[in-house]
Amino acid sequence: MVEQLFTPVELGGVLVRNRVVVPGHTTNFAEHNRPTRRHAAYLGERARGGAGLVITEAIRVHPTSAGRHLSLGSFSDDSVPAFADVADAVHEHGARIFAQIMHAGRQANGEATRTAAWSASAVPWSPSADVPHAMGRRDIATILEAFGAAARRMRVAGFDGLEVHAGHGHLLQQFLSPATNLRDDEYGGDAERRLRLTREVLERVEAAAPGLPVGLRVSADEFLEGGLRPDDVIEIVETLTRDFALAYVHVSHSAYHASYSLSTQMADMSFGHAPFRHHATLFKNALPDLPVIAVCRLDSLEEAAELVEAGDADLVALARPHIADPHLVRKALEGRRATSCLACNQGCIARVEKSLPITCVVNPEVGAEDQWNAAWSALATPRRRRVLVVGGGPAGMQAALSASRAGDAVTLVERSSWLGGLVRVAAAMPHRARLGLMVADLERELEASDVEIRLDTEMDAAQVLAGEWDDVVVATGSVPRRHDFGPGVPVWTSVEAAAQVAAGADLHGRRIVLWDDDGDWISGSLSEGLALLGADVHLVSPTPSLHARITTYSRLALTPRLRELGVHAHLMRTLAATGERTVTLTDTLGGQTSTLGDVEVIVDLGRPTALDPLYRDLDQVADGPRLHVVGDASSPRTALEAIYEGRVAGAFLGETDTAAAHTVVGSY
């Protein structure tokens, strides 16, 4: 069935070699809003991996849309050479590349650039956002000119086509939607007047870039009260097809709004596979002659192919899977398994939210493709060191694989009877099962490697030294921290609570208090898991916000689920057991207290501590093997850091002064 994806397709007169698309997604690789060599290497690698069509991330057409210097923009002709480099990098490997042009509108964060956000009306996208400037006629004329100028530059830069972004709650959608367009002039009021700006943008784009096909990206459903619904958007696109030769419609969904809607835009693993495929179906049925690109949580080529097979879409766009593995198509053609996307949002959109360049939990080479390719080429001559890796969690597994790839003789020892560390525990939580794919992929790679694996094996410093290893990588992980809450209430660690969830224990009617001073997925998963088992869950945190370390894109989906399950949140509170089955909560600001009775257990979710005695002992041996410590054994964090540190440690084994290592480590 996957073979259907590898047939060519024509978009507006441009022949695309297959139906697999790398859709636009923000990377934060820009410098001063210009594309960099990092962009070219990143997109070029995905073209080398076999994708048929690459669509750039959103290219802002005007400085009022820039928001940050890391975002991509084209504000003058000086940007053309940099964009040409990106187009050339994709063309070098036989793929087509379209430039996505847009204006972000009201969500353009102007703190970095000290610019006001522009929108159809003075309606902010979130309660804490600045009120945008309601655009006047001269502002509209400025934006129309900017769209035309950007389109012309992309044509000069050698792009094969353009994609006008009228979705995701950006400026054009803000004019299209009755939820955000409160105007009563020629650009607002009824549906036809709300459509006027999009129509005029397409006119300018077509006139400025004659001969280039133009596709349209839309949100089929805003998921907002009073917002656009699929029938509305289908009517919009159908109307536009009468006057414009659209090359395709790229059917997404959501609005950039501080509500559940935004969580759908980067649907995490809790949504399941292809949760919005029906949108593409609706457009294909209504507009059978218009090519349709489907997008969002198409997790693999096999699953994406279902849409083409069923006639629901003509092309399929996979963003995060291409971040996780740039060679999806090539591997499929060669009968190899691709690295799985976890849909965890941790290395991609969570870092974009922090104004950091994207990376990936399972692919730490994202954004450093040139450097890693050069490094692996430099490591082509086997080193043949004897390497011991102690600990079979993600960091240890990755270190073993990298050292083996560099030509070393590697032994991996793990004290338990299975590999994967705490990731296996996390994968047993509700809506978190895709984390297990990371362990499964690493296990499969280890089985195909020359790494010797010894399970149920614990080693102390004396045993390690007796082995006369050249290098030892300590990846022994972490252990839960235990707070002293006082007598009267039993305390579980996070691991003990997770075991109850994994076992499906009957917790109906049992009041469980969770102490969370971190605000990450451990708390979110256990709160949900315990509540699903019937527990009366009370989440207590000294912080002023709930799950602050979970990206907004996932938190906006998690919070409604917790609300439906009846989870109680007590923020800015400290916790103490003050009697038999009784806890006292103290307000951290005013000092007021309240009590909770009938508490069965407190779950201590305090940050863990490094399990590093082996590292400390070996560190005292002056003439011992070269020593490397990675992952939680160095500092308890997440799988993102563990996989990265394992990859670097195994590849270079401390020789970070080499040219190859220096370019890799310095590239981030």
Short mmCIF file of C-alpha atoms in Angstrom, two decimals, residues 309-571:
data_model
loop_
_atom_site.label_atom_id
_atom_site.label_comp_id
_atom_site.label_asym_id
_atom_site.label_seq_id
_atom_site.Cartn_x
_atom_site.Cartn_y
_atom_site.Cartn_z
CA GLU A 309 -5.43 4.55 -0.70
CA ALA A 310 -8.90 5.63 0.47
CA GLY A 311 -8.97 8.64 -1.86
CA ASP A 312 -9.13 11.04 1.08
CA ALA A 313 -6.02 12.96 0.02
CA ASP A 314 -3.65 13.26 -2.93
CA LEU A 315 -0.53 13.99 -0.88
CA VAL A 316 0.39 13.48 2.77
CA ALA A 317 2.46 15.85 4.88
CA LEU A 318 4.58 14.52 7.74
CA ALA A 319 6.39 17.18 9.75
CA ARG A 320 7.45 15.64 13.06
CA PRO A 321 8.17 12.21 11.54
CA HIS A 322 10.60 13.95 9.16
CA ILE A 323 12.19 15.70 12.11
CA ALA A 324 12.64 12.35 13.83
CA ASP A 325 13.98 10.66 10.68
CA PRO A 326 14.84 12.69 7.58
CA HIS A 327 15.12 9.51 5.48
CA LEU A 328 11.56 8.23 5.76
CA VAL A 329 11.06 7.63 2.04
CA ARG A 330 14.53 6.28 1.33
CA LYS A 331 14.26 3.77 4.17
CA ALA A 332 10.82 2.64 3.02
CA LEU A 333 12.12 2.09 -0.52
CA GLU A 334 15.02 0.08 0.88
CA GLY A 335 12.82 -1.98 3.18
CA ARG A 336 14.27 -0.48 6.37
CA ARG A 337 12.46 0.73 9.48
CA ALA A 338 12.46 4.45 10.17
CA THR A 339 13.06 5.97 13.58
CA SER A 340 9.66 6.55 15.16
CA CYS A 341 8.28 9.98 15.95
CA LEU A 342 6.94 9.99 19.50
CA ALA A 343 4.59 12.96 19.02
CA CYS A 344 5.92 14.13 22.38
CA ASN A 345 6.37 17.79 21.32
CA GLN A 346 9.41 18.00 23.57
CA GLY A 347 12.28 18.73 21.21
CA CYS A 348 10.30 20.53 18.51
CA ILE A 349 7.48 22.88 19.44
CA ALA A 350 8.42 23.06 23.13
CA ARG A 351 11.76 24.57 22.16
CA VAL A 352 10.15 26.89 19.62
CA GLU A 353 7.98 28.14 22.48
CA LYS A 354 11.16 29.00 24.38
CA SER A 355 12.68 30.76 21.34
CA LEU A 356 15.24 27.97 20.95
CA PRO A 357 16.17 26.08 17.76
CA ILE A 358 14.30 22.84 17.33
CA THR A 359 15.83 19.47 17.98
CA CYS A 360 14.29 16.03 18.57
CA VAL A 361 14.28 13.55 21.44
CA VAL A 362 15.03 10.63 19.13
CA ASN A 363 17.18 12.54 16.64
CA PRO A 364 19.74 14.79 18.33
CA GLU A 365 21.33 15.58 14.96
CA VAL A 366 18.48 17.95 14.00
CA GLY A 367 19.87 21.35 13.15
CA ALA A 368 23.43 20.05 12.90
CA GLU A 369 23.10 17.83 9.83
CA ASP A 370 26.23 19.14 8.12
CA GLN A 371 28.33 18.76 11.24
CA TRP A 372 27.15 15.26 12.13
CA ASN A 373 27.53 14.01 8.56
CA ALA A 374 31.10 15.29 8.58
CA ALA A 375 31.75 13.79 12.00
CA TRP A 376 30.52 10.32 11.06
CA SER A 377 32.65 10.46 7.91
CA ALA A 378 35.68 11.36 10.03
CA LEU A 379 34.88 8.44 12.35
CA ALA A 380 34.71 5.97 9.47
CA THR A 381 38.04 4.39 10.54
CA PRO A 382 37.27 2.00 13.43
CA ARG A 383 38.76 3.06 16.76
CA ARG A 384 38.57 -0.43 18.28
CA ARG A 385 38.56 0.74 21.87
CA ARG A 386 37.09 -1.50 24.55
CA VAL A 387 34.12 0.42 25.88
CA LEU A 388 31.90 -0.43 28.83
CA VAL A 389 28.53 1.27 29.18
CA VAL A 390 26.91 0.87 32.58
CA GLY A 391 23.18 1.46 32.50
CA GLY A 392 20.62 0.49 29.88
CA GLY A 393 18.36 3.52 29.84
CA PRO A 394 18.09 5.83 26.83
CA ALA A 395 21.46 7.50 27.51
CA GLY A 396 23.32 4.21 27.88
CA MET A 397 21.64 2.57 24.90
CA GLN A 398 22.45 5.55 22.69
CA ALA A 399 26.06 5.74 23.94
CA ALA A 400 26.55 2.05 23.18
CA LEU A 401 25.14 2.42 19.67
CA SER A 402 27.24 5.50 18.88
CA ALA A 403 30.47 3.95 20.14
CA SER A 404 29.74 0.80 18.17
CA ARG A 405 29.09 2.85 15.04
CA ALA A 406 32.47 4.52 15.58
CA GLY A 407 34.07 1.07 15.48
CA ASP A 408 34.57 0.29 19.16
CA ALA A 409 34.04 -3.04 20.91
CA VAL A 410 31.16 -2.20 23.24
CA THR A 411 29.63 -4.01 26.19
CA LEU A 412 26.41 -2.70 27.72
CA VAL A 413 25.49 -3.87 31.22
CA GLU A 414 22.13 -3.29 32.88
CA ARG A 415 21.24 -4.36 36.41
CA SER A 416 17.59 -5.11 35.62
CA SER A 417 16.23 -7.72 33.26
CA TRP A 418 15.16 -5.19 30.63
CA LEU A 419 16.39 -2.10 28.82
CA GLY A 420 14.79 1.32 28.67
CA GLY A 421 15.08 2.67 32.19
CA LEU A 422 12.34 5.00 33.42
CA VAL A 423 11.07 5.54 29.87
CA ARG A 424 9.45 2.10 30.10
CA VAL A 425 7.67 3.26 33.25
CA ALA A 426 6.50 6.47 31.59
CA ALA A 427 5.26 4.59 28.53
CA ALA A 428 2.81 2.65 30.71
CA MET A 429 0.98 5.85 31.65
CA PRO A 430 -2.26 6.94 29.91
CA HIS A 431 -1.72 8.60 26.52
CA ARG A 432 2.06 8.12 26.78
CA ALA A 433 2.48 4.75 25.09
CA ARG A 434 4.41 6.18 22.12
CA LEU A 435 7.36 6.75 24.44
CA GLY A 436 7.83 3.00 24.24
CA LEU A 437 8.65 3.34 20.55
CA MET A 438 11.92 5.02 21.53
CA VAL A 439 12.96 1.98 23.55
CA ALA A 440 11.78 -0.43 20.86
CA ASP A 441 13.76 1.43 18.17
CA LEU A 442 16.92 1.47 20.30
CA GLU A 443 16.53 -2.22 21.13
CA ARG A 444 16.14 -3.06 17.46
CA GLU A 445 19.28 -1.10 16.58
CA LEU A 446 21.22 -2.79 19.36
CA GLU A 447 20.16 -6.21 18.14
CA ALA A 448 21.47 -5.34 14.68
CA SER A 449 24.76 -4.05 16.09
CA ASP A 450 27.85 -5.74 17.53
CA VAL A 451 27.13 -4.48 21.04
CA GLU A 452 27.34 -7.19 23.72
CA ILE A 453 24.39 -6.81 26.13
CA ARG A 454 24.45 -8.20 29.64
CA LEU A 455 21.19 -7.91 31.58
CA ASP A 456 20.74 -8.63 35.29
CA THR A 457 24.30 -7.45 35.78
CA GLU A 458 25.35 -4.93 38.41
CA MET A 459 28.95 -3.76 38.57
CA ASP A 460 30.84 -1.89 41.26
CA ALA A 461 34.05 0.07 40.79
CA ALA A 462 36.29 -2.91 41.55
CA GLN A 463 34.60 -5.04 38.91
CA VAL A 464 34.82 -2.24 36.37
CA LEU A 465 38.53 -1.71 37.05
CA ALA A 466 39.18 -5.44 36.78
CA GLY A 467 37.87 -5.38 33.24
CA GLU A 468 40.67 -3.10 32.04
CA TRP A 469 38.34 -1.10 29.80
CA ASP A 470 39.65 1.79 27.73
CA ASP A 471 36.51 3.87 28.34
CA VAL A 472 33.60 3.61 30.74
CA VAL A 473 30.33 5.43 30.17
CA VAL A 474 28.29 5.74 33.36
CA ALA A 475 24.58 5.95 32.55
CA THR A 476 23.14 4.66 35.81
CA GLY A 477 20.19 7.05 35.84
CA SER A 478 18.48 8.58 38.86
CA VAL A 479 16.35 7.66 41.83
CA PRO A 480 13.25 9.40 43.20
CA ARG A 481 13.85 11.95 45.93
CA ARG A 482 12.04 11.34 49.22
CA HIS A 483 10.75 14.30 51.22
CA ASP A 484 9.84 14.12 54.88
CA PHE A 485 6.21 15.20 54.98
CA GLY A 486 5.75 14.05 58.57
CA PRO A 487 4.00 11.03 60.12
CA GLY A 488 0.48 9.85 59.64
CA VAL A 489 0.22 9.37 55.88
CA PRO A 490 2.05 6.74 53.76
CA VAL A 491 4.25 8.08 50.94
CA TRP A 492 4.79 6.61 47.49
CA THR A 493 7.52 7.57 45.09
CA SER A 494 6.62 8.39 41.52
CA VAL A 495 7.78 4.92 40.47
CA GLU A 496 5.57 3.24 43.05
CA ALA A 497 2.59 5.31 41.93
CA ALA A 498 3.31 4.51 38.30
CA ALA A 499 3.31 0.81 39.16
CA GLN A 500 -0.22 1.18 40.54
CA VAL A 501 -1.35 2.86 37.32
CA ALA A 502 0.37 0.29 35.11
CA ALA A 503 -1.25 -2.55 37.09
CA GLY A 504 -4.71 -0.99 36.82
CA ALA A 505 -5.20 -0.97 40.57
CA ASP A 506 -8.68 -0.32 41.95
CA LEU A 507 -8.39 3.15 43.48
CA HIS A 508 -12.07 4.12 43.49
CA GLY A 509 -12.86 6.49 46.33
CA ARG A 510 -9.26 6.69 47.54
CA ARG A 511 -7.97 10.21 48.12
CA ILE A 512 -4.44 10.60 46.82
CA VAL A 513 -2.38 13.77 47.22
CA LEU A 514 0.42 14.45 44.73
CA TRP A 515 3.26 16.76 45.74
CA ASP A 516 4.70 18.37 42.59
CA ASP A 517 7.46 20.97 42.73
CA ASP A 518 8.51 20.45 39.11
CA GLY A 519 5.44 20.77 36.87
CA ASP A 520 6.43 18.28 34.20
CA TRP A 521 4.92 15.20 32.56
CA ILE A 522 5.48 12.94 35.59
CA SER A 523 2.88 14.95 37.44
CA GLY A 524 0.57 15.27 34.43
CA SER A 525 0.66 11.56 33.61
CA LEU A 526 0.24 10.33 37.17
CA SER A 527 -2.58 12.79 37.89
CA GLU A 528 -4.46 11.51 34.88
CA GLY A 529 -3.59 7.86 35.43
CA LEU A 530 -4.64 7.78 39.09
CA ALA A 531 -7.84 9.68 38.35
CA LEU A 532 -8.73 7.25 35.56
CA LEU A 533 -8.49 4.48 38.14
CA GLY A 534 -11.10 6.25 40.25
CA ALA A 535 -8.89 8.06 42.74
CA ASP A 536 -9.81 11.43 44.18
CA VAL A 537 -6.65 13.23 43.08
CA HIS A 538 -5.39 16.41 44.70
CA LEU A 539 -2.35 17.98 43.07
CA VAL A 540 -0.37 20.28 45.38
CA SER A 541 2.38 22.55 44.09
CA PRO A 542 4.36 25.50 45.48
CA THR A 543 4.44 26.98 41.97
CA PRO A 544 1.89 29.54 40.74
CA SER A 545 0.96 27.63 37.57
CA LEU A 546 -0.11 24.13 36.70
CA HIS A 547 2.36 21.95 34.76
CA ALA A 548 4.47 24.90 33.72
CA ARG A 549 7.20 22.70 32.20
CA ILE A 550 4.83 21.06 29.75
CA THR A 551 4.62 22.92 26.44
CA THR A 552 1.50 25.03 26.01
CA TYR A 553 0.59 23.00 22.93
CA SER A 554 0.19 19.87 25.06
CA ARG A 555 -0.93 21.50 28.30
CA LEU A 556 -4.02 22.97 26.62
CA ALA A 557 -5.14 19.42 25.82
CA LEU A 558 -4.08 17.90 29.16
CA THR A 559 -5.85 20.45 31.38
CA PRO A 560 -9.37 19.77 30.01
CA ARG A 561 -8.80 16.03 30.48
CA LEU A 562 -7.82 16.55 34.12
CA ARG A 563 -10.82 18.82 34.63
CA GLU A 564 -13.19 16.18 33.25
CA LEU A 565 -11.65 13.62 35.62
CA GLY A 566 -12.23 15.87 38.62
CA VAL A 567 -8.57 16.43 39.50
CA HIS A 568 -8.14 19.19 42.10
CA ALA A 569 -5.21 21.63 41.90
CA HIS A 570 -3.87 23.48 44.94
CA LEU A 571 -1.28 25.96 43.67
#
